[in-house]
Tab-separated table of C-alpha atoms and ligand atoms in Angstrom:
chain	number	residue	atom	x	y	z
A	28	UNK	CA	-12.952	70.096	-48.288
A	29	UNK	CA	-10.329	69.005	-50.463
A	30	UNK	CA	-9.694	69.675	-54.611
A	31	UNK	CA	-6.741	68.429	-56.126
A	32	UNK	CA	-5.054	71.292	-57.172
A	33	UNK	CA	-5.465	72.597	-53.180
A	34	UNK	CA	-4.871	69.145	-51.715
A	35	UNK	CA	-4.935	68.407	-48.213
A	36	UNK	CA	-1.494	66.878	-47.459
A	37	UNK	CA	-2.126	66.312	-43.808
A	38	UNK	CA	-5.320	66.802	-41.425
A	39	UNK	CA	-5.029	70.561	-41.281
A	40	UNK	CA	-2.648	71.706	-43.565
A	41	UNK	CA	-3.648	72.550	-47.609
A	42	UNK	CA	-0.375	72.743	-50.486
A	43	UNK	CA	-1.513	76.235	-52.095
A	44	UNK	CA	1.612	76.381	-54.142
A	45	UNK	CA	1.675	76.619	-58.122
A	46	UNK	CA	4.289	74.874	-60.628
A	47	UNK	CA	6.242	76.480	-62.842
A	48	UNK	CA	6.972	74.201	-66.051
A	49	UNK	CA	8.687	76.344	-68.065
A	50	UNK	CA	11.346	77.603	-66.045
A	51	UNK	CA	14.765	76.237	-67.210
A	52	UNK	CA	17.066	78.630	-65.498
A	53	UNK	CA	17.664	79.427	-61.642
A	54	UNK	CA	19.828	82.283	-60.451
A	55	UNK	CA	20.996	82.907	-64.171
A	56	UNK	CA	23.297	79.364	-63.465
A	57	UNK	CA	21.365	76.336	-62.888
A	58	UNK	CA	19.645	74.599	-65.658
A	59	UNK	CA	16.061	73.450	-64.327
A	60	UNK	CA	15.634	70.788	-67.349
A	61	UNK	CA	12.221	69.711	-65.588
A	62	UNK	CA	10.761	73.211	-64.404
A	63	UNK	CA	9.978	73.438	-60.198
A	64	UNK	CA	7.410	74.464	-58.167
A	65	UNK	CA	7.008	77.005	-55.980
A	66	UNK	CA	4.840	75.312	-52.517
A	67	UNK	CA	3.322	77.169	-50.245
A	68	UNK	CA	0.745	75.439	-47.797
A	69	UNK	CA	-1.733	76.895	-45.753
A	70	UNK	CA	-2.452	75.981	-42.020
A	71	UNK	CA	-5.906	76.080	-40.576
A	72	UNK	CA	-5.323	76.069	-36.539
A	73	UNK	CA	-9.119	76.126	-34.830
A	74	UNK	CA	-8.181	79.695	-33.750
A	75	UNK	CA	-5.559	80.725	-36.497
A	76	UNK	CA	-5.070	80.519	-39.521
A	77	UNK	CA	-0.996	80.935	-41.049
A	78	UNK	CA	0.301	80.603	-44.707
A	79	UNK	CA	3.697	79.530	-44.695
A	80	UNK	CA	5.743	80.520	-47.842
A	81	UNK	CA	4.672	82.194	-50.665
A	82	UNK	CA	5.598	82.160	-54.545
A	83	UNK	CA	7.627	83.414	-57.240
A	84	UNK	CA	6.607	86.887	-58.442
A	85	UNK	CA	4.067	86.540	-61.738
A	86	UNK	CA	2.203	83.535	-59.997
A	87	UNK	CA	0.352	85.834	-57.642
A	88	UNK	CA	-2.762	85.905	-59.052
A	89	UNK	CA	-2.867	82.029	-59.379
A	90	UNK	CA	-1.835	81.627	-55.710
A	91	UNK	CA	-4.511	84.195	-54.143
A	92	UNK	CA	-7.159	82.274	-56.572
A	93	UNK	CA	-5.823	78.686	-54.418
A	94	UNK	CA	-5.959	80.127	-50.799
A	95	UNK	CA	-9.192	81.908	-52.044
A	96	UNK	CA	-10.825	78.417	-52.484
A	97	UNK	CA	-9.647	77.585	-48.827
A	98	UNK	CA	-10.364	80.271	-47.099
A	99	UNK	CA	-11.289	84.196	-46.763
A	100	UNK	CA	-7.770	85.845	-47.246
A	101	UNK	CA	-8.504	88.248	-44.104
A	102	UNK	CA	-8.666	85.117	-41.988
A	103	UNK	CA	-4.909	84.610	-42.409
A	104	UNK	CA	-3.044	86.084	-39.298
A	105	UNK	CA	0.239	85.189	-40.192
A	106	UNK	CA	3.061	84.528	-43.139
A	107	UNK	CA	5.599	82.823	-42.545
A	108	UNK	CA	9.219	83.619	-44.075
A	109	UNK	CA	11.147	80.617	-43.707
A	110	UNK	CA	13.227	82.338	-46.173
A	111	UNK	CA	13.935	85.928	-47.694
A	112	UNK	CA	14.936	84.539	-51.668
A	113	UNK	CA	12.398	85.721	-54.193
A	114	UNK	CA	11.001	82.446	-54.978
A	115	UNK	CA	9.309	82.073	-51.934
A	116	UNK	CA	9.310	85.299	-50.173
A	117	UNK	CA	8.830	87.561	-53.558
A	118	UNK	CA	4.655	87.632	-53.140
A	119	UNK	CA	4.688	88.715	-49.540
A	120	UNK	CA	4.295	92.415	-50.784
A	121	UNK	CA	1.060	91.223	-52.811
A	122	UNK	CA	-0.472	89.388	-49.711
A	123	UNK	CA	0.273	91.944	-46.889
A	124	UNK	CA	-1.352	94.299	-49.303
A	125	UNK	CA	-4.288	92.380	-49.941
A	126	UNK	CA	-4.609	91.274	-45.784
A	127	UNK	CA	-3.198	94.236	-44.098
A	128	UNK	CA	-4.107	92.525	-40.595
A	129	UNK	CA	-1.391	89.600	-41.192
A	130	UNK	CA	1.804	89.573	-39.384
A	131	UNK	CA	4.828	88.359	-41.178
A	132	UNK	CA	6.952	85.869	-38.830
A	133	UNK	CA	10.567	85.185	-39.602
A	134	UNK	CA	14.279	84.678	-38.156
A	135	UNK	CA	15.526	87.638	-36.770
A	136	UNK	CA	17.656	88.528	-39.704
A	137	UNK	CA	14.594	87.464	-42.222
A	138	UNK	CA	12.909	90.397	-40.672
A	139	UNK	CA	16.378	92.552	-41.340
A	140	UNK	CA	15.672	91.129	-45.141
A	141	UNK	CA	11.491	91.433	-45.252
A	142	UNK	CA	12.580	95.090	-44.722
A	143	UNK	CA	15.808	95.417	-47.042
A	144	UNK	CA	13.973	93.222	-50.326
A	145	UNK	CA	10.346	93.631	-49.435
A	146	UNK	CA	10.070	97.009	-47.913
A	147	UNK	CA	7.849	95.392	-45.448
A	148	UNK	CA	7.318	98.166	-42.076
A	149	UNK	CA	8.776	96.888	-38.763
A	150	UNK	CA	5.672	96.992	-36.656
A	151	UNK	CA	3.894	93.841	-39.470
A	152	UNK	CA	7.127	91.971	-38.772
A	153	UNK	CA	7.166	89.387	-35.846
A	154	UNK	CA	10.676	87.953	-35.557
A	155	UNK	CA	10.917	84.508	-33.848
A	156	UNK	CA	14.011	82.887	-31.544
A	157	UNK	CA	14.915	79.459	-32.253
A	158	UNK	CA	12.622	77.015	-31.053
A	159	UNK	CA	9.776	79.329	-30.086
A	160	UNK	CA	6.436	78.609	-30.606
A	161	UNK	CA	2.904	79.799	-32.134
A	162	UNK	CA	-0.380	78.286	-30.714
A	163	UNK	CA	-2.895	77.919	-33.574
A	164	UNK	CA	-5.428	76.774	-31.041
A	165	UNK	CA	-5.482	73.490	-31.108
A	166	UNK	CA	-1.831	73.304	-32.202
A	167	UNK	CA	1.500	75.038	-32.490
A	168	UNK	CA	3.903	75.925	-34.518
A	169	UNK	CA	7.609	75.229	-33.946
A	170	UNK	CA	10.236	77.488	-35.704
A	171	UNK	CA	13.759	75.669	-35.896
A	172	UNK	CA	16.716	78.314	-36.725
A	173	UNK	CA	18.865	76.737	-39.541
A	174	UNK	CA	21.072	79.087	-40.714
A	175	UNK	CA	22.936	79.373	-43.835
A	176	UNK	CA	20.572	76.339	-45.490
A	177	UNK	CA	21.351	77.913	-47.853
A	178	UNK	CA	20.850	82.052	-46.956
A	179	UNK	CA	21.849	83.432	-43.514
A	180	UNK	CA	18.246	84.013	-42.140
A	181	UNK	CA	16.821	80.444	-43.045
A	182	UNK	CA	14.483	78.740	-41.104
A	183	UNK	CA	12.031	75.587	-40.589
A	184	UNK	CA	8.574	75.645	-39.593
A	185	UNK	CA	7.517	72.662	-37.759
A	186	UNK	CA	3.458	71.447	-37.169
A	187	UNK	CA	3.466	69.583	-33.774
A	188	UNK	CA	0.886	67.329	-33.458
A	189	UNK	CA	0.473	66.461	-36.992
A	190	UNK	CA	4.052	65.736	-37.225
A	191	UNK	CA	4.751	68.096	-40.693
A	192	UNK	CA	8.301	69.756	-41.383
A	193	UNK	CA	8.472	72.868	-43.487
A	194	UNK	CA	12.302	73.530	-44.010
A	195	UNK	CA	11.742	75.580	-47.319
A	196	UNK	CA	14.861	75.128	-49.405
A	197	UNK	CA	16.392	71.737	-47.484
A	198	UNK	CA	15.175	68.743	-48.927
A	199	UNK	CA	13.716	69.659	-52.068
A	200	UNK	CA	14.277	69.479	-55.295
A	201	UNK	CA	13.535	71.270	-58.682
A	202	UNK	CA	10.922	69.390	-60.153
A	203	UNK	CA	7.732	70.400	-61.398
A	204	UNK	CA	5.829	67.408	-61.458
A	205	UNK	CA	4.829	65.059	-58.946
A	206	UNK	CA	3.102	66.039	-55.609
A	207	UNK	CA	3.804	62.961	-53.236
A	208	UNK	CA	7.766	61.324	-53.198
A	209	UNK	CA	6.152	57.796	-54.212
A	210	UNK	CA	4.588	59.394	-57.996
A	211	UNK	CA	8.365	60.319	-58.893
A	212	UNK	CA	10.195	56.781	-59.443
A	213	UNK	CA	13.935	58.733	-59.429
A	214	UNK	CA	13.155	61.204	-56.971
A	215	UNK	CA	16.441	60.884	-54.753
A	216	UNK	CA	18.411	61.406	-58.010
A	217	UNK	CA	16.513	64.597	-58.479
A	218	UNK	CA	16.786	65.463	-54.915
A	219	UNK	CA	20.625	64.542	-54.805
A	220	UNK	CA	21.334	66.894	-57.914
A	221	UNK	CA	19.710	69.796	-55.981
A	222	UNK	CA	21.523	68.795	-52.908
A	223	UNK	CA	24.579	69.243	-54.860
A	224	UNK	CA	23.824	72.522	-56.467
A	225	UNK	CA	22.025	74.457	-53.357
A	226	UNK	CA	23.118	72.796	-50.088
A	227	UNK	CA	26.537	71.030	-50.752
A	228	UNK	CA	28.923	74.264	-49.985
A	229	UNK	CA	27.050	74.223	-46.125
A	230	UNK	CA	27.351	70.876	-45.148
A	231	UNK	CA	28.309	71.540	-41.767
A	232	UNK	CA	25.497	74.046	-41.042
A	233	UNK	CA	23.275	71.176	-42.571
A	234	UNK	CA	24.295	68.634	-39.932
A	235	UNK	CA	23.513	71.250	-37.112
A	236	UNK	CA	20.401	71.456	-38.664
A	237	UNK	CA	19.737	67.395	-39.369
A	238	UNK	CA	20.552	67.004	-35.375
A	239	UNK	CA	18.035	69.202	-34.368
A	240	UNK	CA	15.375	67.480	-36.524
A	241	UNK	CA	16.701	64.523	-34.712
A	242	UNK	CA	14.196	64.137	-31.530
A	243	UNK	CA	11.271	65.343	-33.509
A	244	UNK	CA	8.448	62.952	-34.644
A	245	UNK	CA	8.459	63.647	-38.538
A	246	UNK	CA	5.277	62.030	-40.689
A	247	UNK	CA	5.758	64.384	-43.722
A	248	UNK	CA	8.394	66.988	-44.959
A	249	UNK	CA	6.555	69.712	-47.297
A	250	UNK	CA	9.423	71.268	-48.845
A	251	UNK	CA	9.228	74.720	-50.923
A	252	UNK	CA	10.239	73.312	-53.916
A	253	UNK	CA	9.244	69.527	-55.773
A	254	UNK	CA	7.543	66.857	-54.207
A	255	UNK	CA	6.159	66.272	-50.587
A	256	UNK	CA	7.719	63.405	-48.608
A	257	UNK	CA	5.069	61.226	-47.241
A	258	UNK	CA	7.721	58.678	-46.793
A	259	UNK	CA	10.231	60.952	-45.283
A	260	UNK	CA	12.865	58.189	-43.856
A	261	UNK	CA	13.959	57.606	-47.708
A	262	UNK	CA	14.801	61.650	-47.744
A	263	UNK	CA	16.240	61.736	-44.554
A	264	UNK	CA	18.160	58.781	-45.262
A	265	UNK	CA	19.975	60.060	-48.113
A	266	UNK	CA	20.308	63.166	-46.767
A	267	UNK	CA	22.250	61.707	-43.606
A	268	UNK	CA	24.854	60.445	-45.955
A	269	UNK	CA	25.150	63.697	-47.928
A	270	UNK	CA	25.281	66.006	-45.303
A	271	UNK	CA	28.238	63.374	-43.841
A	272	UNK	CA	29.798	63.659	-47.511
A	273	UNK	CA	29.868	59.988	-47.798
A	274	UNK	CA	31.235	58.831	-50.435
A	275	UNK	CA	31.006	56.187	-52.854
A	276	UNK	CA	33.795	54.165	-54.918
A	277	UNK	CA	33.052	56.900	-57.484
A	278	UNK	CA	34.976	59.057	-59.907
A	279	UNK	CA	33.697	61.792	-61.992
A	280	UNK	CA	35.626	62.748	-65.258
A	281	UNK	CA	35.027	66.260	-66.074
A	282	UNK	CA	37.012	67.511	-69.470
A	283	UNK	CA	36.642	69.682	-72.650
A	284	UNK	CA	38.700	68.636	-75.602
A	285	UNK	CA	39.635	70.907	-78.548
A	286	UNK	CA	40.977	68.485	-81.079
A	287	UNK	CA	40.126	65.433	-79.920
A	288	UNK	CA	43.635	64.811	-77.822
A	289	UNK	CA	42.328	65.057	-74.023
A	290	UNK	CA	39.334	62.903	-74.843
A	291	UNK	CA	41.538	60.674	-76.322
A	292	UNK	CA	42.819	60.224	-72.883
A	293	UNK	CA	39.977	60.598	-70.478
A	294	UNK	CA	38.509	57.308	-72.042
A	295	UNK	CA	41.059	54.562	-71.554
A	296	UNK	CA	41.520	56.334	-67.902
A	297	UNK	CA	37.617	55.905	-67.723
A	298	UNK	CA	37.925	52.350	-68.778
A	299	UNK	CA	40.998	51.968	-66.566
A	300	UNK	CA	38.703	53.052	-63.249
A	301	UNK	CA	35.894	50.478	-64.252
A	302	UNK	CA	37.803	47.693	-64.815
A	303	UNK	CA	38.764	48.104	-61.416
A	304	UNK	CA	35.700	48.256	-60.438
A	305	UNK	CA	35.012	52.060	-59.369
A	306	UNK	CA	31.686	53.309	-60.618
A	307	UNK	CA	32.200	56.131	-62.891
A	308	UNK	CA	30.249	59.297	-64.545
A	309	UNK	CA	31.899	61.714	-67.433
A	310	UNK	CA	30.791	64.845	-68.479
A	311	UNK	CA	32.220	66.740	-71.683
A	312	UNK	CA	31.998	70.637	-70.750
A	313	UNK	CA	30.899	71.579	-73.639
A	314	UNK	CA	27.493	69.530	-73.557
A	315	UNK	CA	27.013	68.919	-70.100
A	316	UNK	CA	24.232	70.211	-67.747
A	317	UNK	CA	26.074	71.864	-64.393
A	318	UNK	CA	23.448	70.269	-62.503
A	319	UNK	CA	24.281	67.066	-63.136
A	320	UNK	CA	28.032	67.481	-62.126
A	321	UNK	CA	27.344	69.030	-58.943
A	322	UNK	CA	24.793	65.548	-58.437
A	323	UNK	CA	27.651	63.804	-59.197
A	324	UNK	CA	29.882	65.575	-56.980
A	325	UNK	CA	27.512	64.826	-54.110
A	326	UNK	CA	29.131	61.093	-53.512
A	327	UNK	CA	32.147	61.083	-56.043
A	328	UNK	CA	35.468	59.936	-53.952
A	329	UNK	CA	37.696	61.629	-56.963
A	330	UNK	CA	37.655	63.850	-59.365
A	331	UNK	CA	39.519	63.631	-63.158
A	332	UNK	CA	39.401	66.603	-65.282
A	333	UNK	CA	40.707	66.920	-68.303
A	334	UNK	CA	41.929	70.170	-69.598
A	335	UNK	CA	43.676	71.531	-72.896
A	336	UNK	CA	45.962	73.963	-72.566
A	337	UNK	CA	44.764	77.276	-74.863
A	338	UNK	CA	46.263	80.732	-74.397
A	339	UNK	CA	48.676	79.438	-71.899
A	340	UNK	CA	46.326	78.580	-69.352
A	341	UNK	CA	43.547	75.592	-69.223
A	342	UNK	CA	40.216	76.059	-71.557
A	343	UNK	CA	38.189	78.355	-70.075
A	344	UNK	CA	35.486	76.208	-69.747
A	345	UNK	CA	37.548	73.527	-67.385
A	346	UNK	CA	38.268	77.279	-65.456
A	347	UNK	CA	34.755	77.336	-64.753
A	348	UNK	CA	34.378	73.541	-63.634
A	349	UNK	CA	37.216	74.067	-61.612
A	350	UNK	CA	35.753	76.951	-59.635
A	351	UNK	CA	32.732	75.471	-59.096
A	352	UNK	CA	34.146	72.436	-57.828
A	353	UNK	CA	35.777	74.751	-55.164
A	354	UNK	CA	32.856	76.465	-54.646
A	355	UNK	CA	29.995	73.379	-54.012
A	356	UNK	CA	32.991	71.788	-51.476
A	357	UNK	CA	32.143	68.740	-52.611
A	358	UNK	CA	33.827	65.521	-49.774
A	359	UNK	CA	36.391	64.786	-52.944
A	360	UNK	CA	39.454	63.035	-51.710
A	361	UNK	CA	41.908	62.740	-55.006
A	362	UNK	CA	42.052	64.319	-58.274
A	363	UNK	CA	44.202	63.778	-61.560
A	364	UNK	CA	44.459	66.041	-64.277
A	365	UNK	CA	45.401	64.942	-67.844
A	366	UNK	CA	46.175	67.544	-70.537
A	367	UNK	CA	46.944	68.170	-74.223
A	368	UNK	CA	48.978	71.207	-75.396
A	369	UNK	CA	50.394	72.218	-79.180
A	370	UNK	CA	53.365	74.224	-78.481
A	371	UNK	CA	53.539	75.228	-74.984
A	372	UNK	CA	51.681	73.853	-71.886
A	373	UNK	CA	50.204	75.301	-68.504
A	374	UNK	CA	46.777	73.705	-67.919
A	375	UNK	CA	47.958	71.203	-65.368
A	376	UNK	CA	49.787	74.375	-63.349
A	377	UNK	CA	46.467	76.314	-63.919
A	378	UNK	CA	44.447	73.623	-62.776
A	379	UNK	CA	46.712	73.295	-59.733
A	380	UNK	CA	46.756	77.026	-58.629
A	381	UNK	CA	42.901	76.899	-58.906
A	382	UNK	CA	42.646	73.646	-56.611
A	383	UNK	CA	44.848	75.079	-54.058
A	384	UNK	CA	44.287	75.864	-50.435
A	385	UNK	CA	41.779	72.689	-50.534
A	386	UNK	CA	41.742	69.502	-49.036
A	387	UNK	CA	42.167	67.531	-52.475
A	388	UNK	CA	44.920	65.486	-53.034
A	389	UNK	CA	45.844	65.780	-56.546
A	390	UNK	CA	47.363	61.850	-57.141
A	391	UNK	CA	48.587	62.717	-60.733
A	392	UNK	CA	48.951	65.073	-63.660
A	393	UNK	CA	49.793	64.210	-67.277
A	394	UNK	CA	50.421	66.594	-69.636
A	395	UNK	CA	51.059	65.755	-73.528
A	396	UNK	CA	52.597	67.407	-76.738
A	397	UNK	CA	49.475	67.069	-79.155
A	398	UNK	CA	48.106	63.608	-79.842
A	399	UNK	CA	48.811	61.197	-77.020
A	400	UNK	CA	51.089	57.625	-78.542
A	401	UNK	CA	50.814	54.156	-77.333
A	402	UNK	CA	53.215	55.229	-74.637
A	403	UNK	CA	51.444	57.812	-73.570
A	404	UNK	CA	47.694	55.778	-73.282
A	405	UNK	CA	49.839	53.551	-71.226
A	406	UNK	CA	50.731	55.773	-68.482
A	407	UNK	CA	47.209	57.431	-68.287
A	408	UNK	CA	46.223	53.999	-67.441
A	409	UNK	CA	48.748	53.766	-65.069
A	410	UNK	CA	47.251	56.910	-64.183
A	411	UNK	CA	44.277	55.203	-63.517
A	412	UNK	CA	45.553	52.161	-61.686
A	413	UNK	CA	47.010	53.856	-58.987
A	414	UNK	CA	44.043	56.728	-58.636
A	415	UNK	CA	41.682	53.394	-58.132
A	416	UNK	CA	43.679	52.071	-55.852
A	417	UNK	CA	43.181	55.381	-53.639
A	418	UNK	CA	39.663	55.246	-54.154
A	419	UNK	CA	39.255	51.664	-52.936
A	420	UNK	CA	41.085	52.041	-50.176
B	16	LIG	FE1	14.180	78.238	-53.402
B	16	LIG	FE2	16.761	79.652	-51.847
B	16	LIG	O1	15.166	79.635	-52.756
């Protein structure tokens, strides 16, 4: 028994999740230029049955409809919560009303959140310790805590036996199309960019979790969100080095310009980086997609931004870059900051304040009256010289 839009993606374990194409926002801050999808899979055990994950509220009806075609909704003795967010948790109200038999199983502080969000009643919550088990019958289920990937109460499920991960949030990505890794050519740069936007600030809680996956005998990862890795050693490959926060000979220029003056000098200091060979990316603030910074960000050794000075302060919109870049803790090692002013500066000192208290070494700050000369290209690509330098050490 097997349709396409219910397919089996391992002996006993059905994707009943739905895709949402039209979505171009998440958490009213990142842009979602190719929709997601919202997977939940269904387990059949030869004694129980056990949905794990649900779906974004308004897909309900188009989720009960795929478990429908599986199996008898009353047959399902357990939910699992790998985690509380709406997107996956946010239709566990509809199903526990529709099966009031099922048990919902979750972290301990999941079942402190099924109560909070969900208003779910103690006695249909079953919280689980780390590394505990369910018997399906003729298999278990694993649950692996991983905190803080990326909410407090987070969790993986894994299948034993068949070898299948489900770590919800980790190793996803926001993509609506594709079911299998190998039908999406650029998947790690998909996977990379939602690396950097959801699971970049908790790198260290990431490798906790990456070491426990360690020992266990992984044939497919089923994330909650984009496509299934059926090949899961290219995932966990890439993941190794981004949990690490390796780093590449990379720079990423980040800068707004108001008159043309700062662009005027990000360029020959982008030039000056690649003919020194350091692979660059540049984003202008006041085009670029968020999302693709904080990819970007993932394996960038140093960071340029380039910030006018307006109302005695940097633009706001190089404010906001800088505070995410604090907040996604991206592995950066050295910045410079190059800045235009008309009559009075304070971007660089801005920019400074709001990159203080981390571990970034700021190699250089220019700041220039209006247009930059000759003179004053020259030293940016001086600028440049000595920031590659650091970056190929
Ligand atoms: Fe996809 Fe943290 O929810």
């Amino acid at each position: 028994m097997s349709w396409r839009n219910t397919p089996r993606i391992s002996e006993n374990v059905y994707w009943v999740g739905v895709k949402d194409w039209n979505r171009r926002i998440f958490d009213a801050l990142i842009p979602l230029p190719n929709g997601t999808s919202y997977n939940s899979y269904l387990v059949l055990g030869s004694e129980t049955k056990v949905l794990i994950d649900t779906v974004n509220p308004g897909f309900e009806e188009e989720w009960e409809e795929k478990i429908r075609k599986i199996t008898d909704l009353e047959d399902i003795e357990y939910i699992i919560m790998n985690h509380a967010e709406p997107d996956h948790a946010g239709a566990i109200p509809y199903i526990m009303k529709l099966n009031q038999k099922a048990k919902l199983v979750t972290s301990t502080r999941g079942a402190k959140m099924a109560q909070t969000y969900y208003k779910i009643s103690e006695n249909r919550i079953m919280p689980v310790q780390d590394q505990q088990i369910l018997n399906l019958g003729d298999k278990n289920l694993r649950f692996i805590e991983a905190p803080m990937l990326h909410w407090p109460e987070t969790m993986f499920t894994y299948l034993e036996g068949e070898g299948v991960l489900f770590p919800c949030d980790f190793f996803g990505s926001h993509l609506a199309y594709g079911l299998y890794d190998d039908e999406v050519e650029d998947l790690l740069v998909h996977a990379q960019r939602y690396f950097g936007e959801i699971m970049m600030p908790f790198r260290v809680m990431a490798q906790r979790a990456m070491e426990k996956l360690e020992n266990l005998e992984i044939n497919t990862i089923a994330p909650s969100h984009g496509p299934i890795h059926r090949n899961p050693r290219r995932i966990l490959d890439a993941y190794k080095k981004w949990v690490n926060g390796e780093t590449r000979k990379k720079a990423i220029l980040v800068y707004v310009t108001m008159w043309g003056s700062t662009e005027k000098m990000i360029k020959p200091m982008a030039d000056a980086l690649a003919s020194e060979g350091v692979e660059i990316s540049l984003h202008n603030l006041s085009v670029a997609d968020i999302g693709d910074i904080a990819r970007d960000l993932v394996d960038s050794k140093a960071l340029v931004l380039g910030a006018p000075t307006v109302l005695g302060g940097m633009h706001p919109l190089a404010v906001y870059a800088s505070y995410l870049v604090k907040a996604l803790r991206p592995p950066l090692k050295f910045a410079a900051v190059l800045s235009s002013y008309g009559w009075g500066g304070g971007a660089v000192k801005h920019v400074q304040e709001l990159l203080g208290g981390s571990k970034i070494e700021v190699v250089g700050a220019l700041e220039i009256n209006g247009p930059p000369t000759e003179s004053d290209i020259r030293r940016v690509i001086e600028l440049g010289e000595v920031l590659a330098k650091k970056i190929k050490e």
